[in-house]
Amino acid sequence: MATHCEEIRIGFYVCHCGHNIAAMVDCEAVARYARKLPGVVVSRDYRYMCSDPGQELIRQDVREHRLNRIVVAACSPLLHEHTFRTATERAGLNPFHCQMVNIREHNSWVATRKQDATRKAKSLAQAAIHRVRFHKALQVQRVSIRPEVLVVGGGIAGIHAALTLANAGKKVFLVEREATIGGHMAKFDKTFPTLDCSACILTPKMSAVRSHPNITLWTLAEVTQVEGFIGNYRVKVRRSPRYVLEDACVGCLECIDACVYRSPKFPDAFNEGLGKRKPIYIPFPQATPKVVLIDPATCLNLKTGKCKQTCLEACGERQAIQFNQQERLEEIEVGTIIVATGFKTFDPRRQPLYGYGTYPNVYTSLEIERLVNASGPTGGEVVARDGRKPRAIGIIHCVGSRDRKTNVWCSRVCCMYSLKLAHLLKEHSEAEVYNFYIDIRAPGKGYEEFYNKLLDDGVHFIRGRVGEVTDWAMTPEEEGRLVIRVEDTLAGCVRRIPVDMVVLATGLEPQPDAQAVRRLFNMSCGGDGWFLERHPKLAPVNTFADGVYLAGCCQGPKDIPDTVAQAGAAAAEVLSLIDKGYVEQEPNTAYVRDEDCSGCKSCIPLCPYNAITFAEDRQKATINETLCKGCGTCVASCPSGSIVQRLFEDDEVFAEIEGMLAYDA
Amino acid sequence: MKYGYFPGCSLRGTGRAYEASLLPVFRHLGIQLDELEDWNCCGATAYMSIDETSACVLASRNLALAEKAGHAQLLAPCSACYLVLNKAKHYFHEYPAMTVQVKRALQRGGLAYSGNTPVRHPLDVLIHDVGLEAIRQKVVHPLKGLRVACYYGCQIVRPYATFDDACEPTTMDQLMEALGATVVRWPLKTKCCGGSLTGTIPEAGLRLVYILCKEALKRGANVIATVCPLCQFNLDAYHHDIRRRWEDVRIPTVYFTQLMGVAFGLRPVDLGLQRGFVPFQMPASPPDEPAVAGKPVVAPPTR
Amino acid sequence: MKLDRTIRYQADSDRDFGRQVMAVPGCERLKDCIQCGTCSGVCPLSIYMDHSPRQVMALTREGFKKEVLESRTIWLCASCYACSVECPRQIRITDIMYELKQRALRDRVYPKGLPTAVLAKEFAGMVHRNGRITESFLVVLLYLKTNWLEALGQWRLGLGLVRKGRFPFKLDAIRRRAELRRMLDPEPDDTSATAPPTDRRTP
């Protein structure tokens, strides 16, 4: 083990990363410069330090030159710190005697002049070389992983992840905000490109969730608090009253018939407001759990207390209806969390040009999903809001997508679901169907073939983003109808096309409370508001919070196959953690030097991880190092300087700064 | 309330009735308008086709004069002026190179400009500064039975829509309803009147006017209310031509300020109402049915 | 039958043209055009254009200077800004049209018989001389320069304007005309600034 008294022998390596670094940084010059710095015994530049021969170079030098400190100037430590620490360890040194310098993301990729980038690389290298001298030998800690898993969101992503885990014998808590699981997929009529009945493939999974002994399903429930850390999370869940006991209700639905409202009166959210429901209702026939619920905003008894309560009578001895049911708070302990909170569709009122909300016969795509569905409000018959059967239907793509004024991203699914709806509308009506698109994006398996099928069906494809949907007529044919004005960019002319129904292919957006959820689970959001994965290619279901994983559209728009694949991947990540049983924690934790602590307690409320407690007997602050995430807040705030953070100790940080300042261009 | 007042060239020519009604109406509401001393043409759309820097200099001279005279805000009733003055302001802030050039040019004329004077439209001032309630209180002859098509045109809502929505503006609708009029739903309220194309390329320009008037009549309007001297001119002056080309779609087009004046009980001649080609009259009694709704189409329009 | 070949050789394009236009304030975002056609879809005048606004964007970006500057399209733009407001890429199409008009005027390549271009020049000239526009004089000037026969056809409108008191016979002007001209004319040492056409004739 190296100590302060022994001679410091540093090996310095600068990586070309092919052209990534070498194109902007003169790597040879950096190596030459480092060679002259105190303590440096070996200084090399190499094409790919992360390659096997690169790592072997370190081992060989340690052996031949008796090195005891390693500095590698290469890419971000996020990518290869582990690689070089392992190489250092395999060479017989403590892995924390290795320090990485980021001269790619922080330097070559953002610099514009080679001269500047090379200077910056030299000064960063010098800083690390100064610092590494003070590195201490540290040991990683192990944290055990609880085997219970929390899955947040009961759409197809949450359902698939929960079932995968439960089938592997893990205990799963599935928390869903709505009264039923199923999410958006439950509303779809068919799925592209195979035209499977959406309900037929989803409902078996929904009932499997309900009956699975390893799954605890809470609907009308929301996570309100998350405490703890990977392997050991304490989670609070608020369960809103359903006013019906889930265990007592058998789903006979007699209470609904008995309700004092003779006919359904209130907009039915499951049918996108196209149908009506009563205050006591079941969202749809296959709702899971198949238990009715009472909407407190419309129920006469809950609103005014004045009602004949005919539902109670109908329920009879089962006594499932409980008007006095209260909100409940559950507290659970889990080791890992999968966030699958889904998306919201774009509100086309934000784009008044397309007349949604002004013209009754302008629909959103979700409304059409319900309209063509056999169990939908019209029994699958395509009838417009004004009662007419459309002769022509226009489907407008990219509503709230690829638009700097609303959402810049491509929502990925709209092209394909528009093709599917075009097919279904043609199947369910006599209408001519026009698609107005910017680009058709059909890159999945079987998707292009589906597009070909639609062309064969005689669906019109007009390449042009619609300029206007209006109701003023120029020709007798247009009278009393909606008119779409668009440039047919392929035919090369502006066209006015009269239709009787307009379908807006609304894009996907992050949930309105995505920011609050992000904070709750300590995750990050990208600039567009979707939850951010740890790495777009190599850690697509991980988040920056250890033990928290993503599945489905909350991470970005995706279709059902991709969502299910991602949910499976998140479940696999969780399983690998649980089966290993522990994780190794970076030893960059903080500790209190008792002799200097004055017991002022100022650090305690500042810790975001609640890792600091006060030892009453000694009158000192104590840090629980399994809870500490090494953020450094307490270190900076301690008035007596009694808190020390490993890998960021004062001598290390000061040496680093001195090294940086010592560089003289 | 006090504003600097930038009339613009049109309000001294074809759009005299706009100024003639704006001034007494604002006086009636107790708003003081101080005309900008030695103001010059804003440049309109034409000057932008010559050179954008000079166009910005031209417009900025007015803004600099306003700052010099100590006007906290500048009222620009003409849509083109409103747009161009705002555009010059935007460019001044957005493009540093342009800022330098404009400042230097103004300096040559002994002026300086900081880029801060807000440029306001009368509609904006009436709705947001005066308020509908104060306006309602001044109404002595409610415009009962008047079915108004509110015509915003292009340039007060586009591209620098600051006080109303670019696609579905409502300020004039609110104002007209406050005066007691009925507002007809008319989806063309922000469509273009053709601008100067009515004169330069009549086939294209006048057809836009024809469509606007035709649709307003079809929807049962008996007057079009406008905010812009060029819109008013185009919708008012070419009906002879339009009848020759397509069909007769005569409908009076007046400034919204003229309708305010009528509601406030001011005399029509003091509001310049005699200057319109298509004469405007208040409907005698509230008609049950729109007076001219559903006129048969004489000949199918060319597409 | 005469056959026109429509192929465009790279040698026929001016590859700097697009870059030059995109360097002008207001025109930067032309780079981002995805050719969706919203501009043409909302444009009230696109139905008269030889190249739709969308095509003008594509032609400009690809350097087809001649096609763009000689097209009717730029002179049919009435500056209603519908395209700029609705463009999903926030391209200021109207401002690009202004830039193209400027270049067409400078190169004197605007289509013959289109009075819009003449109007722009006469308008600027009058502002430069007087500081203000007197519409009556401008219109007379325009007809004299383009098609005075057409002017005769407009006798009814002219007479009406006179009767309604909307046709001033006095030329309006600002007082400090010299001051304005000093601002608009290029600085002696600054050759980059372009002056508006200085037509000294007074109507």
mmCIF file of N, CA and C in Angstrom, chain A residues 402-488:
data_model
loop_
_atom_site.group_PDB
_atom_site.id
_atom_site.type_symbol
_atom_site.label_atom_id
_atom_site.label_comp_id
_atom_site.label_asym_id
_atom_site.label_seq_id
_atom_site.Cartn_x
_atom_site.Cartn_y
_atom_site.Cartn_z
ATOM 1 N N ARG A 402 -42.846 17.972 -34.349
ATOM 2 C CA ARG A 402 -41.942 18.561 -35.339
ATOM 3 C C ARG A 402 -42.263 20.042 -35.562
ATOM 4 N N ASP A 403 -42.620 20.721 -34.503
ATOM 5 C CA ASP A 403 -43.075 22.102 -34.616
ATOM 6 C C ASP A 403 -42.416 22.907 -33.489
ATOM 7 N N ARG A 404 -41.635 23.900 -33.872
ATOM 8 C CA ARG A 404 -40.895 24.664 -32.855
ATOM 9 C C ARG A 404 -41.822 25.425 -31.931
ATOM 10 N N LYS A 405 -43.067 25.684 -32.387
ATOM 11 C CA LYS A 405 -43.970 26.459 -31.538
ATOM 12 C C LYS A 405 -44.660 25.577 -30.507
ATOM 13 N N THR A 406 -44.659 24.292 -30.735
ATOM 14 C CA THR A 406 -45.281 23.396 -29.750
ATOM 15 C C THR A 406 -44.241 22.389 -29.274
ATOM 16 N N ASN A 407 -44.097 21.274 -29.961
ATOM 17 C CA ASN A 407 -43.099 20.281 -29.581
ATOM 18 C C ASN A 407 -42.199 19.993 -30.769
ATOM 19 N N VAL A 408 -40.903 20.032 -30.535
ATOM 20 C CA VAL A 408 -39.979 19.923 -31.666
ATOM 21 C C VAL A 408 -39.758 18.480 -32.097
ATOM 22 N N TRP A 409 -40.050 17.546 -31.197
ATOM 23 C CA TRP A 409 -39.680 16.168 -31.541
ATOM 24 C C TRP A 409 -40.711 15.516 -32.458
ATOM 25 N N CYS A 410 -40.254 14.468 -33.135
ATOM 26 C CA CYS A 410 -41.151 13.577 -33.872
ATOM 27 C C CYS A 410 -41.722 12.613 -32.846
ATOM 28 N N SER A 411 -43.044 12.453 -32.829
ATOM 29 C CA SER A 411 -43.661 11.602 -31.814
ATOM 30 C C SER A 411 -43.627 10.114 -32.162
ATOM 31 N N ARG A 412 -43.038 9.792 -33.278
ATOM 32 C CA ARG A 412 -42.686 8.424 -33.666
ATOM 33 C C ARG A 412 -43.842 7.483 -33.978
ATOM 34 N N VAL A 413 -44.976 7.641 -33.300
ATOM 35 C CA VAL A 413 -46.050 6.669 -33.495
ATOM 36 C C VAL A 413 -47.161 7.189 -34.410
ATOM 37 N N CYS A 414 -47.188 8.513 -34.650
ATOM 38 C CA CYS A 414 -48.362 9.099 -35.313
ATOM 39 C C CYS A 414 -48.511 8.628 -36.755
ATOM 40 N N CYS A 415 -47.383 8.512 -37.481
ATOM 41 C CA CYS A 415 -47.492 8.060 -38.864
ATOM 42 C C CYS A 415 -48.176 6.708 -38.890
ATOM 43 N N MET A 416 -47.678 5.807 -38.073
ATOM 44 C CA MET A 416 -48.201 4.446 -38.121
ATOM 45 C C MET A 416 -49.633 4.366 -37.608
ATOM 46 N N TYR A 417 -49.938 5.112 -36.504
ATOM 47 C CA TYR A 417 -51.320 5.000 -36.040
ATOM 48 C C TYR A 417 -52.275 5.706 -37.002
ATOM 49 N N SER A 418 -51.763 6.721 -37.733
ATOM 50 C CA SER A 418 -52.614 7.370 -38.738
ATOM 51 C C SER A 418 -52.930 6.397 -39.868
ATOM 52 N N LEU A 419 -51.931 5.622 -40.259
ATOM 53 C CA LEU A 419 -52.167 4.619 -41.304
ATOM 54 C C LEU A 419 -53.194 3.601 -40.799
ATOM 55 N N LYS A 420 -53.020 3.220 -39.538
ATOM 56 C CA LYS A 420 -53.950 2.245 -38.964
ATOM 57 C C LYS A 420 -55.357 2.821 -38.938
ATOM 58 N N LEU A 421 -55.495 4.077 -38.490
ATOM 59 C CA LEU A 421 -56.822 4.689 -38.423
ATOM 60 C C LEU A 421 -57.405 4.857 -39.823
ATOM 61 N N ALA A 422 -56.538 5.194 -40.788
ATOM 62 C CA ALA A 422 -57.013 5.315 -42.171
ATOM 63 C C ALA A 422 -57.622 3.987 -42.601
ATOM 64 N N HIS A 423 -56.918 2.915 -42.280
ATOM 65 C CA HIS A 423 -57.406 1.581 -42.641
ATOM 66 C C HIS A 423 -58.741 1.295 -41.947
ATOM 67 N N LEU A 424 -58.802 1.579 -40.644
ATOM 68 C CA LEU A 424 -60.020 1.265 -39.888
ATOM 69 C C LEU A 424 -61.191 2.125 -40.355
ATOM 70 N N LEU A 425 -60.919 3.406 -40.623
ATOM 71 C CA LEU A 425 -62.001 4.291 -41.068
ATOM 72 C C LEU A 425 -62.537 3.817 -42.415
ATOM 73 N N LYS A 426 -61.648 3.362 -43.245
ATOM 74 C CA LYS A 426 -62.078 2.857 -44.552
ATOM 75 C C LYS A 426 -62.905 1.578 -44.380
ATOM 76 N N GLU A 427 -62.483 0.776 -43.420
ATOM 77 C CA GLU A 427 -63.176 -0.478 -43.158
ATOM 78 C C GLU A 427 -64.577 -0.220 -42.596
ATOM 79 N N HIS A 428 -64.681 0.814 -41.740
ATOM 80 C CA HIS A 428 -65.936 1.070 -41.039
ATOM 81 C C HIS A 428 -66.840 2.062 -41.760
ATOM 82 N N SER A 429 -66.404 2.598 -42.892
ATOM 83 C CA SER A 429 -67.247 3.588 -43.572
ATOM 84 C C SER A 429 -66.993 3.535 -45.077
ATOM 85 N N GLU A 430 -67.759 4.333 -45.777
ATOM 86 C CA GLU A 430 -67.611 4.385 -47.238
ATOM 87 C C GLU A 430 -66.685 5.518 -47.656
ATOM 88 N N ALA A 431 -66.124 6.202 -46.682
ATOM 89 C CA ALA A 431 -65.464 7.476 -46.965
ATOM 90 C C ALA A 431 -64.142 7.324 -47.709
ATOM 91 N N GLU A 432 -63.830 8.349 -48.501
ATOM 92 C CA GLU A 432 -62.484 8.515 -49.038
ATOM 93 C C GLU A 432 -61.615 9.012 -47.892
ATOM 94 N N VAL A 433 -60.421 8.490 -47.762
ATOM 95 C CA VAL A 433 -59.564 8.917 -46.659
ATOM 96 C C VAL A 433 -58.296 9.561 -47.217
ATOM 97 N N TYR A 434 -58.013 10.760 -46.723
ATOM 98 C CA TYR A 434 -56.828 11.507 -47.150
ATOM 99 C C TYR A 434 -55.862 11.630 -45.974
ATOM 100 N N ASN A 435 -54.609 11.294 -46.212
ATOM 101 C CA ASN A 435 -53.570 11.536 -45.209
ATOM 102 C C ASN A 435 -52.753 12.740 -45.640
ATOM 103 N N PHE A 436 -52.556 13.670 -44.726
ATOM 104 C CA PHE A 436 -51.719 14.836 -45.014
ATOM 105 C C PHE A 436 -50.474 14.723 -44.149
ATOM 106 N N TYR A 437 -49.338 14.521 -44.773
ATOM 107 C CA TYR A 437 -48.142 14.200 -43.988
ATOM 108 C C TYR A 437 -46.958 15.045 -44.434
ATOM 109 N N ILE A 438 -45.949 15.118 -43.592
ATOM 110 C CA ILE A 438 -44.696 15.781 -43.991
ATOM 111 C C ILE A 438 -43.733 14.714 -44.503
ATOM 112 N N ASP A 439 -43.513 13.701 -43.680
ATOM 113 C CA ASP A 439 -42.728 12.548 -44.103
ATOM 114 C C ASP A 439 -43.410 11.338 -43.492
ATOM 115 N N ILE A 440 -43.480 10.242 -44.223
ATOM 116 C CA ILE A 440 -44.019 9.018 -43.623
ATOM 117 C C ILE A 440 -42.859 8.285 -42.958
ATOM 118 N N ARG A 441 -43.022 8.062 -41.675
ATOM 119 C CA ARG A 441 -41.953 7.379 -40.942
ATOM 120 C C ARG A 441 -42.461 6.007 -40.536
ATOM 121 N N ALA A 442 -42.001 4.991 -41.261
ATOM 122 C CA ALA A 442 -42.481 3.634 -41.039
ATOM 123 C C ALA A 442 -41.284 2.697 -40.934
ATOM 124 N N PRO A 443 -40.443 2.906 -39.913
ATOM 125 C CA PRO A 443 -39.185 2.175 -39.892
ATOM 126 C C PRO A 443 -39.210 0.859 -39.112
ATOM 127 N N GLY A 444 -40.356 0.426 -38.628
ATOM 128 C CA GLY A 444 -40.364 -0.800 -37.820
ATOM 129 C C GLY A 444 -40.545 -2.033 -38.673
ATOM 130 N N LYS A 445 -40.526 -3.163 -38.012
ATOM 131 C CA LYS A 445 -40.675 -4.434 -38.716
ATOM 132 C C LYS A 445 -42.110 -4.571 -39.223
ATOM 133 N N GLY A 446 -42.250 -4.717 -40.503
ATOM 134 C CA GLY A 446 -43.579 -4.858 -41.089
ATOM 135 C C GLY A 446 -44.298 -3.538 -41.320
ATOM 136 N N TYR A 447 -43.663 -2.426 -40.959
ATOM 137 C CA TYR A 447 -44.343 -1.135 -41.059
ATOM 138 C C TYR A 447 -44.433 -0.660 -42.517
ATOM 139 N N GLU A 448 -43.337 -0.785 -43.239
ATOM 140 C CA GLU A 448 -43.334 -0.354 -44.636
ATOM 141 C C GLU A 448 -44.350 -1.187 -45.432
ATOM 142 N N GLU A 449 -44.441 -2.465 -45.101
ATOM 143 C CA GLU A 449 -45.397 -3.338 -45.775
ATOM 144 C C GLU A 449 -46.816 -2.862 -45.498
ATOM 145 N N PHE A 450 -47.040 -2.371 -44.286
ATOM 146 C CA PHE A 450 -48.364 -1.862 -43.928
ATOM 147 C C PHE A 450 -48.685 -0.601 -44.748
ATOM 148 N N TYR A 451 -47.692 0.244 -44.908
ATOM 149 C CA TYR A 451 -47.837 1.450 -45.723
ATOM 150 C C TYR A 451 -48.209 1.047 -47.161
ATOM 151 N N ASN A 452 -47.518 0.053 -47.679
ATOM 152 C CA ASN A 452 -47.825 -0.430 -49.034
ATOM 153 C C ASN A 452 -49.267 -0.904 -49.133
ATOM 154 N N LYS A 453 -49.711 -1.590 -48.084
ATOM 155 C CA LYS A 453 -51.079 -2.112 -48.078
ATOM 156 C C LYS A 453 -52.081 -0.955 -48.164
ATOM 157 N N LEU A 454 -51.785 0.135 -47.404
ATOM 158 C CA LEU A 454 -52.678 1.297 -47.412
ATOM 159 C C LEU A 454 -52.722 1.940 -48.792
ATOM 160 N N LEU A 455 -51.561 1.967 -49.455
ATOM 161 C CA LEU A 455 -51.535 2.512 -50.820
ATOM 162 C C LEU A 455 -52.409 1.651 -51.717
ATOM 163 N N ASP A 456 -52.298 0.333 -51.539
ATOM 164 C CA ASP A 456 -53.134 -0.578 -52.332
ATOM 165 C C ASP A 456 -54.613 -0.387 -52.025
ATOM 166 N N ASP A 457 -54.922 -0.054 -50.769
ATOM 167 C CA ASP A 457 -56.315 0.167 -50.366
ATOM 168 C C ASP A 457 -56.917 1.397 -51.043
ATOM 169 N N GLY A 458 -56.075 2.251 -51.617
ATOM 170 C CA GLY A 458 -56.589 3.453 -52.259
ATOM 171 C C GLY A 458 -56.727 4.631 -51.316
ATOM 172 N N VAL A 459 -56.042 4.571 -50.173
ATOM 173 C CA VAL A 459 -56.013 5.737 -49.282
ATOM 174 C C VAL A 459 -55.145 6.804 -49.945
ATOM 175 N N HIS A 460 -55.595 8.073 -49.879
ATOM 176 C CA HIS A 460 -54.837 9.149 -50.528
ATOM 177 C C HIS A 460 -53.717 9.621 -49.614
ATOM 178 N N PHE A 461 -52.559 9.812 -50.181
ATOM 179 C CA PHE A 461 -51.443 10.361 -49.415
ATOM 180 C C PHE A 461 -51.011 11.664 -50.056
ATOM 181 N N ILE A 462 -51.184 12.747 -49.337
ATOM 182 C CA ILE A 462 -50.832 14.054 -49.869
ATOM 183 C C ILE A 462 -49.723 14.612 -49.013
ATOM 184 N N ARG A 463 -48.564 14.832 -49.650
ATOM 185 C CA ARG A 463 -47.435 15.318 -48.881
ATOM 186 C C ARG A 463 -47.543 16.832 -48.732
ATOM 187 N N GLY A 464 -47.863 17.270 -47.538
ATOM 188 C CA GLY A 464 -47.986 18.696 -47.281
ATOM 189 C C GLY A 464 -48.564 18.887 -45.895
ATOM 190 N N ARG A 465 -48.012 19.831 -45.145
ATOM 191 C CA ARG A 465 -48.549 20.120 -43.821
ATOM 192 C C ARG A 465 -49.718 21.069 -44.035
ATOM 193 N N VAL A 466 -50.856 20.717 -43.455
ATOM 194 C CA VAL A 466 -52.083 21.466 -43.723
ATOM 195 C C VAL A 466 -51.960 22.903 -43.228
ATOM 196 N N GLY A 467 -52.389 23.835 -44.070
ATOM 197 C CA GLY A 467 -52.325 25.250 -43.703
ATOM 198 C C GLY A 467 -53.538 25.677 -42.911
ATOM 199 N N GLU A 468 -54.670 25.053 -43.193
ATOM 200 C CA GLU A 468 -55.883 25.555 -42.573
ATOM 201 C C GLU A 468 -57.009 24.534 -42.676
ATOM 202 N N VAL A 469 -57.808 24.461 -41.597
ATOM 203 C CA VAL A 469 -59.083 23.747 -41.659
ATOM 204 C C VAL A 469 -60.144 24.809 -41.424
ATOM 205 N N THR A 470 -61.094 24.935 -42.350
ATOM 206 C CA THR A 470 -62.048 26.024 -42.225
ATOM 207 C C THR A 470 -63.413 25.571 -42.718
ATOM 208 N N ASP A 471 -64.402 26.416 -42.531
ATOM 209 C CA ASP A 471 -65.747 26.029 -42.975
ATOM 210 C C ASP A 471 -66.310 27.025 -43.975
ATOM 211 N N TRP A 472 -65.453 27.867 -44.563
ATOM 212 C CA TRP A 472 -66.017 28.731 -45.600
ATOM 213 C C TRP A 472 -65.794 28.099 -46.976
ATOM 214 N N ALA A 473 -66.829 28.163 -47.759
ATOM 215 C CA ALA A 473 -66.864 27.396 -48.993
ATOM 216 C C ALA A 473 -66.567 28.273 -50.195
ATOM 217 N N MET A 474 -65.850 27.729 -51.158
ATOM 218 C CA MET A 474 -65.610 28.406 -52.428
ATOM 219 C C MET A 474 -66.469 27.798 -53.527
ATOM 220 N N THR A 475 -66.743 26.522 -53.413
ATOM 221 C CA THR A 475 -67.475 25.824 -54.477
ATOM 222 C C THR A 475 -68.722 25.185 -53.865
ATOM 223 N N PRO A 476 -69.703 24.877 -54.693
ATOM 224 C CA PRO A 476 -70.905 24.218 -54.158
ATOM 225 C C PRO A 476 -70.557 22.921 -53.424
ATOM 226 N N GLU A 477 -69.552 22.197 -53.922
ATOM 227 C CA GLU A 477 -69.157 20.942 -53.284
ATOM 228 C C GLU A 477 -68.673 21.166 -51.853
ATOM 229 N N GLU A 478 -68.152 22.356 -51.592
ATOM 230 C CA GLU A 478 -67.587 22.624 -50.268
ATOM 231 C C GLU A 478 -68.624 23.087 -49.259
ATOM 232 N N GLU A 479 -69.798 23.484 -49.744
ATOM 233 C CA GLU A 479 -70.829 24.043 -48.855
ATOM 234 C C GLU A 479 -71.162 23.085 -47.722
ATOM 235 N N GLY A 480 -71.173 23.625 -46.508
ATOM 236 C CA GLY A 480 -71.587 22.841 -45.354
ATOM 237 C C GLY A 480 -70.584 21.789 -44.909
ATOM 238 N N ARG A 481 -69.381 21.846 -45.453
ATOM 239 C CA ARG A 481 -68.377 20.849 -45.054
ATOM 240 C C ARG A 481 -67.137 21.551 -44.531
ATOM 241 N N LEU A 482 -66.200 20.766 -44.073
ATOM 242 C CA LEU A 482 -64.920 21.331 -43.676
ATOM 243 C C LEU A 482 -63.991 21.311 -44.882
ATOM 244 N N VAL A 483 -63.172 22.329 -44.980
ATOM 245 C CA VAL A 483 -62.264 22.403 -46.118
ATOM 246 C C VAL A 483 -60.832 22.416 -45.607
ATOM 247 N N ILE A 484 -60.024 21.563 -46.199
ATOM 248 C CA ILE A 484 -58.602 21.512 -45.853
ATOM 249 C C ILE A 484 -57.823 22.187 -46.969
ATOM 250 N N ARG A 485 -57.064 23.216 -46.611
ATOM 251 C CA ARG A 485 -56.239 23.895 -47.621
ATOM 252 C C ARG A 485 -54.792 23.474 -47.389
ATOM 253 N N VAL A 486 -54.161 22.999 -48.416
ATOM 254 C CA VAL A 486 -52.832 22.409 -48.257
ATOM 255 C C VAL A 486 -52.069 22.531 -49.562
ATOM 256 N N GLU A 487 -50.762 22.632 -49.470
ATOM 257 C CA GLU A 487 -49.962 22.508 -50.681
ATOM 258 C C GLU A 487 -49.657 21.036 -50.894
ATOM 259 N N ASP A 488 -50.073 20.507 -52.014
ATOM 260 C CA ASP A 488 -49.685 19.150 -52.396
ATOM 261 C C ASP A 488 -48.272 19.287 -52.937
#
